[in-house]
Short mmCIF file of C-alpha atoms in Angstrom, two decimals:
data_model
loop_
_atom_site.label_atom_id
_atom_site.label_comp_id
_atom_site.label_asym_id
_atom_site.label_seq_id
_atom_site.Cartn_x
_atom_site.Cartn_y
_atom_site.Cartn_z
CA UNK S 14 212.37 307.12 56.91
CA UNK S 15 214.09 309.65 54.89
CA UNK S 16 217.61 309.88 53.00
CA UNK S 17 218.25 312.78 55.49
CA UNK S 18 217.70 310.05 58.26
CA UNK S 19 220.17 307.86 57.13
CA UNK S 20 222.88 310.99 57.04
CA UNK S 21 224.67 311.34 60.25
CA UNK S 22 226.80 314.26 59.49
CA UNK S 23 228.97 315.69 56.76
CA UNK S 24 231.87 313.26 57.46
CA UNK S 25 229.56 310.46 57.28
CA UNK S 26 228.26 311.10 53.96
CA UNK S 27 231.67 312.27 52.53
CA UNK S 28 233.09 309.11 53.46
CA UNK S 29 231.01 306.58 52.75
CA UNK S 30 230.43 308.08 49.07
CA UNK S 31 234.46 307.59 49.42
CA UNK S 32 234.45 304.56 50.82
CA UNK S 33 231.74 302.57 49.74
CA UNK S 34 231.72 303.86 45.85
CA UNK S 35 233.39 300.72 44.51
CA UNK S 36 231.69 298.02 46.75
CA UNK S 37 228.12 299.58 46.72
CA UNK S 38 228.44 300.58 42.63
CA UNK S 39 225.20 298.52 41.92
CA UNK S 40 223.35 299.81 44.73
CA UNK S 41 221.06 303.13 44.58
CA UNK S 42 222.45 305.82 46.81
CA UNK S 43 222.12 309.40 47.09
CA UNK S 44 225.93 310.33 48.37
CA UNK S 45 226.93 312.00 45.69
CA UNK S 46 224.00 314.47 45.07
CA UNK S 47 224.20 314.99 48.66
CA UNK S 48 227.80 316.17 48.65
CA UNK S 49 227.19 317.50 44.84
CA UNK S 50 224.30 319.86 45.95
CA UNK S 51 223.16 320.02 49.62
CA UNK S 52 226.97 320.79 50.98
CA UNK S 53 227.59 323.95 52.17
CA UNK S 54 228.05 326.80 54.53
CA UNK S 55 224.26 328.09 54.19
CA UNK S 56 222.97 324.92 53.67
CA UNK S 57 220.99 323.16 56.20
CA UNK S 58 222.60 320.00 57.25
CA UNK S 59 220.59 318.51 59.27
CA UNK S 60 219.28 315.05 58.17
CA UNK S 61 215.58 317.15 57.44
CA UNK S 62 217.54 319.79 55.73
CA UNK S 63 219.35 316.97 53.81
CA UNK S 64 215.94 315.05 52.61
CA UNK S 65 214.23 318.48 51.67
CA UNK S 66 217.02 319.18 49.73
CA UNK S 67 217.23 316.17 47.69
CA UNK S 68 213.43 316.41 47.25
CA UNK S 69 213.87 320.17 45.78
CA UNK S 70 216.29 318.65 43.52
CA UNK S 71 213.48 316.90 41.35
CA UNK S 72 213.60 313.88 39.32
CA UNK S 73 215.40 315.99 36.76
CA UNK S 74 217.67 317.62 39.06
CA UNK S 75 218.63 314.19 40.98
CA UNK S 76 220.72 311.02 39.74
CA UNK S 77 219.19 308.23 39.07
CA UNK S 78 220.47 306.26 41.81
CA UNK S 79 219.27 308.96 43.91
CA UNK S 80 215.76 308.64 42.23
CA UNK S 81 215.65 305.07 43.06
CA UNK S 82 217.16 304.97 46.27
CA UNK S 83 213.92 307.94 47.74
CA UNK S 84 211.45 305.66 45.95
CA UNK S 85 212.78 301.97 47.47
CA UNK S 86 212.68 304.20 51.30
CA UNK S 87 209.19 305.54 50.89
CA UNK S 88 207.91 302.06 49.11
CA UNK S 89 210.00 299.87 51.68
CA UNK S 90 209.06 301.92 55.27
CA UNK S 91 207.22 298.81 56.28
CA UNK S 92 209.84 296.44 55.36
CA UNK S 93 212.53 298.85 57.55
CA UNK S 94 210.92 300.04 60.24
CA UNK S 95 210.99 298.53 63.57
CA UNK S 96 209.60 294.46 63.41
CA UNK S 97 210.38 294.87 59.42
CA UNK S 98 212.47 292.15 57.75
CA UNK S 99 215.34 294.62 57.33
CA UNK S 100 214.74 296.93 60.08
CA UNK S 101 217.62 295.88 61.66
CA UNK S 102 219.65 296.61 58.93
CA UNK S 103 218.28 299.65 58.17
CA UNK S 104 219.00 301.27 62.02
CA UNK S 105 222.78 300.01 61.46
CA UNK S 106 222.86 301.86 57.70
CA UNK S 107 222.38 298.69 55.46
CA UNK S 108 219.39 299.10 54.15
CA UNK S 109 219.95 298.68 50.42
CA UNK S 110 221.96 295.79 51.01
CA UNK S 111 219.53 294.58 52.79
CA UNK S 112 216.79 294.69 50.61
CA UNK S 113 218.37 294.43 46.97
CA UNK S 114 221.24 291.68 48.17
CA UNK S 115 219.82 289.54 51.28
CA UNK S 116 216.05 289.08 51.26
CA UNK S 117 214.31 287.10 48.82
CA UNK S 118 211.86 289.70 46.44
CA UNK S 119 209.04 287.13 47.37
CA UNK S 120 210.13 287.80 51.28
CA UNK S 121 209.48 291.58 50.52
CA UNK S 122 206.26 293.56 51.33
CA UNK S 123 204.02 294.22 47.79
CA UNK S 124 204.50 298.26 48.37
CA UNK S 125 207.98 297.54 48.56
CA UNK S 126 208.38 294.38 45.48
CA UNK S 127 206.61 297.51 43.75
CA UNK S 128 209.37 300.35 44.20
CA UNK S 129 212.20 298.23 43.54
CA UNK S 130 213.78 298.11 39.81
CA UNK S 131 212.38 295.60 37.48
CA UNK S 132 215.04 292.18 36.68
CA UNK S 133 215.27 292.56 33.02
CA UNK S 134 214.35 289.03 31.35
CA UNK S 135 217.68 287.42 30.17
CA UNK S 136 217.86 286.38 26.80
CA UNK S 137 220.47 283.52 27.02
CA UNK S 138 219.31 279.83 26.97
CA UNK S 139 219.41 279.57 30.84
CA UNK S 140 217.00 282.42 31.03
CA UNK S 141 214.73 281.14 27.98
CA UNK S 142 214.59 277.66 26.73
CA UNK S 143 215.95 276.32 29.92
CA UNK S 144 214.15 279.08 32.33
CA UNK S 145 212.20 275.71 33.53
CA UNK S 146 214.61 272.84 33.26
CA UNK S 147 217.24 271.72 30.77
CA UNK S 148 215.22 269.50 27.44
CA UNK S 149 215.67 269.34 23.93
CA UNK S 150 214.89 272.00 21.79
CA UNK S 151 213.56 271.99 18.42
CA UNK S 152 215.60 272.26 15.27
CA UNK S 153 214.09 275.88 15.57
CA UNK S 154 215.03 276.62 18.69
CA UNK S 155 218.47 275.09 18.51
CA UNK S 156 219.16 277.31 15.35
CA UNK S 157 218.05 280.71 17.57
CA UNK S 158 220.90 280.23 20.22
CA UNK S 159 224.04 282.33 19.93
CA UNK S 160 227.29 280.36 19.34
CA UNK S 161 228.31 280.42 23.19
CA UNK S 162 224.48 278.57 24.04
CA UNK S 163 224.70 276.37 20.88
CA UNK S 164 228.03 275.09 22.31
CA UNK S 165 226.11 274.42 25.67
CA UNK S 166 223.52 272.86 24.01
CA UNK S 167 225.49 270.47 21.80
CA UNK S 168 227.92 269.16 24.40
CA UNK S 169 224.68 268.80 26.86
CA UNK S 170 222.95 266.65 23.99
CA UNK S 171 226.19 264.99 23.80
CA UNK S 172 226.00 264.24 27.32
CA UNK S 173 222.70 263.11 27.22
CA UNK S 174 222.70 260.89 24.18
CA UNK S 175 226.26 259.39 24.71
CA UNK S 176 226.72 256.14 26.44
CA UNK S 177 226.52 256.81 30.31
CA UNK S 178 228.55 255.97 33.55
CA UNK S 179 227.45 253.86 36.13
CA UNK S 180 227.56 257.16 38.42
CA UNK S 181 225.32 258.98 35.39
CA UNK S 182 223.06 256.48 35.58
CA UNK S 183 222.37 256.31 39.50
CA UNK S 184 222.54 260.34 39.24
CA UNK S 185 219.73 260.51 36.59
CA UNK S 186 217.94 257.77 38.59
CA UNK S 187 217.69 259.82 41.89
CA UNK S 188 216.49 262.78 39.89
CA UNK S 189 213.77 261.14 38.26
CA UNK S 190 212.71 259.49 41.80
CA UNK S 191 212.76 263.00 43.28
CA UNK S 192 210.55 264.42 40.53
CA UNK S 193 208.11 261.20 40.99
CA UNK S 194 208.07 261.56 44.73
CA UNK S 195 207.20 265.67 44.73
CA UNK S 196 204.88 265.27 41.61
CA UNK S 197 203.10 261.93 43.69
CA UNK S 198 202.61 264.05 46.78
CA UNK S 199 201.56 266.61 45.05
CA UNK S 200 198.60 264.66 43.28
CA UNK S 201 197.74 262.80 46.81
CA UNK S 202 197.30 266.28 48.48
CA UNK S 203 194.82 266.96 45.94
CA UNK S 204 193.07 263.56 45.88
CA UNK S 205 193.01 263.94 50.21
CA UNK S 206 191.20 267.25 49.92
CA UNK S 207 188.77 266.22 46.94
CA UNK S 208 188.21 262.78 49.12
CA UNK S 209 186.87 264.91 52.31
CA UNK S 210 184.98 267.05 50.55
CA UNK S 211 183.02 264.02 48.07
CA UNK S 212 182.32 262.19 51.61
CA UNK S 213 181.67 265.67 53.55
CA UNK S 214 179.18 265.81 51.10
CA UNK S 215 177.44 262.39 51.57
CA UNK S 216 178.33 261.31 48.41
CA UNK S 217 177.64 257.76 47.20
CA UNK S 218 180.70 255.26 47.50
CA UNK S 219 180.81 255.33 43.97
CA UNK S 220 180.68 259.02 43.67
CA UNK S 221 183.17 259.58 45.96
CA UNK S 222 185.81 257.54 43.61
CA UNK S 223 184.82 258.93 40.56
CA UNK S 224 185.35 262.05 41.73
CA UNK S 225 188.69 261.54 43.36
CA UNK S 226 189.96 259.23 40.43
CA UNK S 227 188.59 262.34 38.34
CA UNK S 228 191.11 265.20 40.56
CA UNK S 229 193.78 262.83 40.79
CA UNK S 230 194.53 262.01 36.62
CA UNK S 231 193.90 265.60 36.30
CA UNK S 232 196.54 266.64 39.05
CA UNK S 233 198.71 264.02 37.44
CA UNK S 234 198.45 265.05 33.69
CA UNK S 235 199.34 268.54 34.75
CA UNK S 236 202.51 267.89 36.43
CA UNK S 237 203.58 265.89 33.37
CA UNK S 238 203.02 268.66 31.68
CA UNK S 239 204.58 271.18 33.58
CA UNK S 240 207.75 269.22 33.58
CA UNK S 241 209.72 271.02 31.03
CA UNK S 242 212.98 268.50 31.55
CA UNK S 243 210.48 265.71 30.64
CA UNK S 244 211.57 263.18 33.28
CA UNK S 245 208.14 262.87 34.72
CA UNK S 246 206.59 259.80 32.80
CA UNK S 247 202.78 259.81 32.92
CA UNK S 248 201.35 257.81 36.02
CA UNK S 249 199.99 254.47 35.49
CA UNK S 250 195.92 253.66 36.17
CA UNK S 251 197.57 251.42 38.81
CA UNK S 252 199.75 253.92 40.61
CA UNK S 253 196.66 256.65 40.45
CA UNK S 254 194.14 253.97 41.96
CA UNK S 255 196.76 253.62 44.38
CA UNK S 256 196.59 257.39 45.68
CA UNK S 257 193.13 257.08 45.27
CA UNK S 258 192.63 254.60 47.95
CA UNK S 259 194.95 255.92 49.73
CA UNK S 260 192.97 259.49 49.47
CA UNK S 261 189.73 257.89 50.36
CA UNK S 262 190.60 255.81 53.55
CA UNK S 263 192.07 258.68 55.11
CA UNK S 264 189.24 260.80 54.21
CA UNK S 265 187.05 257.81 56.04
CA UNK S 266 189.40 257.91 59.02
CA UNK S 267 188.78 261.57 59.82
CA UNK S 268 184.87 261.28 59.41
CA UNK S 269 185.12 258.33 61.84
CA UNK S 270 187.41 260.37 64.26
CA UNK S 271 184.91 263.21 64.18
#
């Protein structure tokens, strides 16, 4: 694909640079170097004659939406050609819509996650502190925020520490069950797999529930830890034995099924 490719004729390009300037203002586009340098009577208008021109132009010689918009087509071919996730977009003229405002970047193709401009990392207290969950920050941390965040921050603690509603209460309790039920699930996938492979093994009884116990507090201390909000409360020996069991009959099940 080439910008040339995407130019129809002379009206086209005139009027979608017309057009399309407010709407499309934070999307790359090469409209107005097009009607800035390859316009013309001897110029070649043809959609090749349009895409060698821009290319003579040079980095230095093109805008930087221009810039960005040749190296997003040539990254992204795979992503809109034909069976590509925007492919359909592209052969209707929406490809940078497409790829910078309705895909996912983790739906994207690596060559073309690679060519599109960097997110530059936020500095507010959604994008830092809070990048993994609202908590409380240290007296440090508190004292770093700007006076907008600090007023977040102080009527969240206020929030938080105040006496609660009954509707609070059933809200935070739903939330913490959530967190317990994904974190729980998680640590029984791991204790499943470790489970098979201790009795694929021919490992001892004992063995095998050492070893499983041993996956599953590790699985479990982890999540506790990577639960910034700190709702997660660490997991008793009783509720771990539980998904240990649990791990281990299954684990039996299968070998008997086999």
């Amino acid at each position: 694909s080439s910008p040339g490719t995407m130019v129809k004729s002379v009206g086209v390009v005139v009027g979608v640079a017309a057009c399309l300037a407010m709407a499309a203002a934070e999307l790359p586009s090469c409209d107005s170097d097009v009607e800035k340098h390859c316009l013309g009577e001897d110029a070649d208008m043809s959609p090749e004659g349009i895409d060698a021109c821009l290319k003579n132009l040079g980095e230095a010689g093109r805008s930087d939406g221009c810039s960005l918009y040749m190296r997003v087509l040539e990254g992204c071919a795979a992503d809109i050609g034909a069976g590509g996730i925007c492919g359909d977009a592209h052969m209707n003229g929406e490809t940078m819509p497409c790829l910078f405002q309705r895909v996912k970047p983790e739906d994207l193709s690596d060559a073309c996650a690679a060519a599109m401009p960097k997110k530059e990392q936020g500095t507010g207290l959604a994008d830092t502190f809070w990048a993994k969950g609202k908590r409380m920050l240290t007296d440090e941390e508190a004292e770093s925020l700007n006076e907008d965040d600090r007023d977040t921050y102080d009527r969240w603690v206020k929030r938080k520490t105040g006496k609660k509603s009954s509707k609070d209460k059933e809200r935070d309790y739903a939330v913490r069950s959530q967190k317990k039920a994904k974190a729980t699930a998680a640590i029984q996938g791991i204790a499943d797999n470790t489970a098979k492979q201790a009795i694929a093994s021919g490992a001892s009884k004992d063995d095998v529930q050492a070893k499983v116990l041993a996956a599953a507090t590790e699985a479990a201390k982890l999540e506790v830890q990577g639960d910034m909000t700190g709702t997660l409360k660490t997991f008793t020996k009783g509720s771990l034995n539980d998904i240990v069991k649990q791990a281990i009959a299954k684990a039996d099940t299968r070998k008997g099924e086999l």
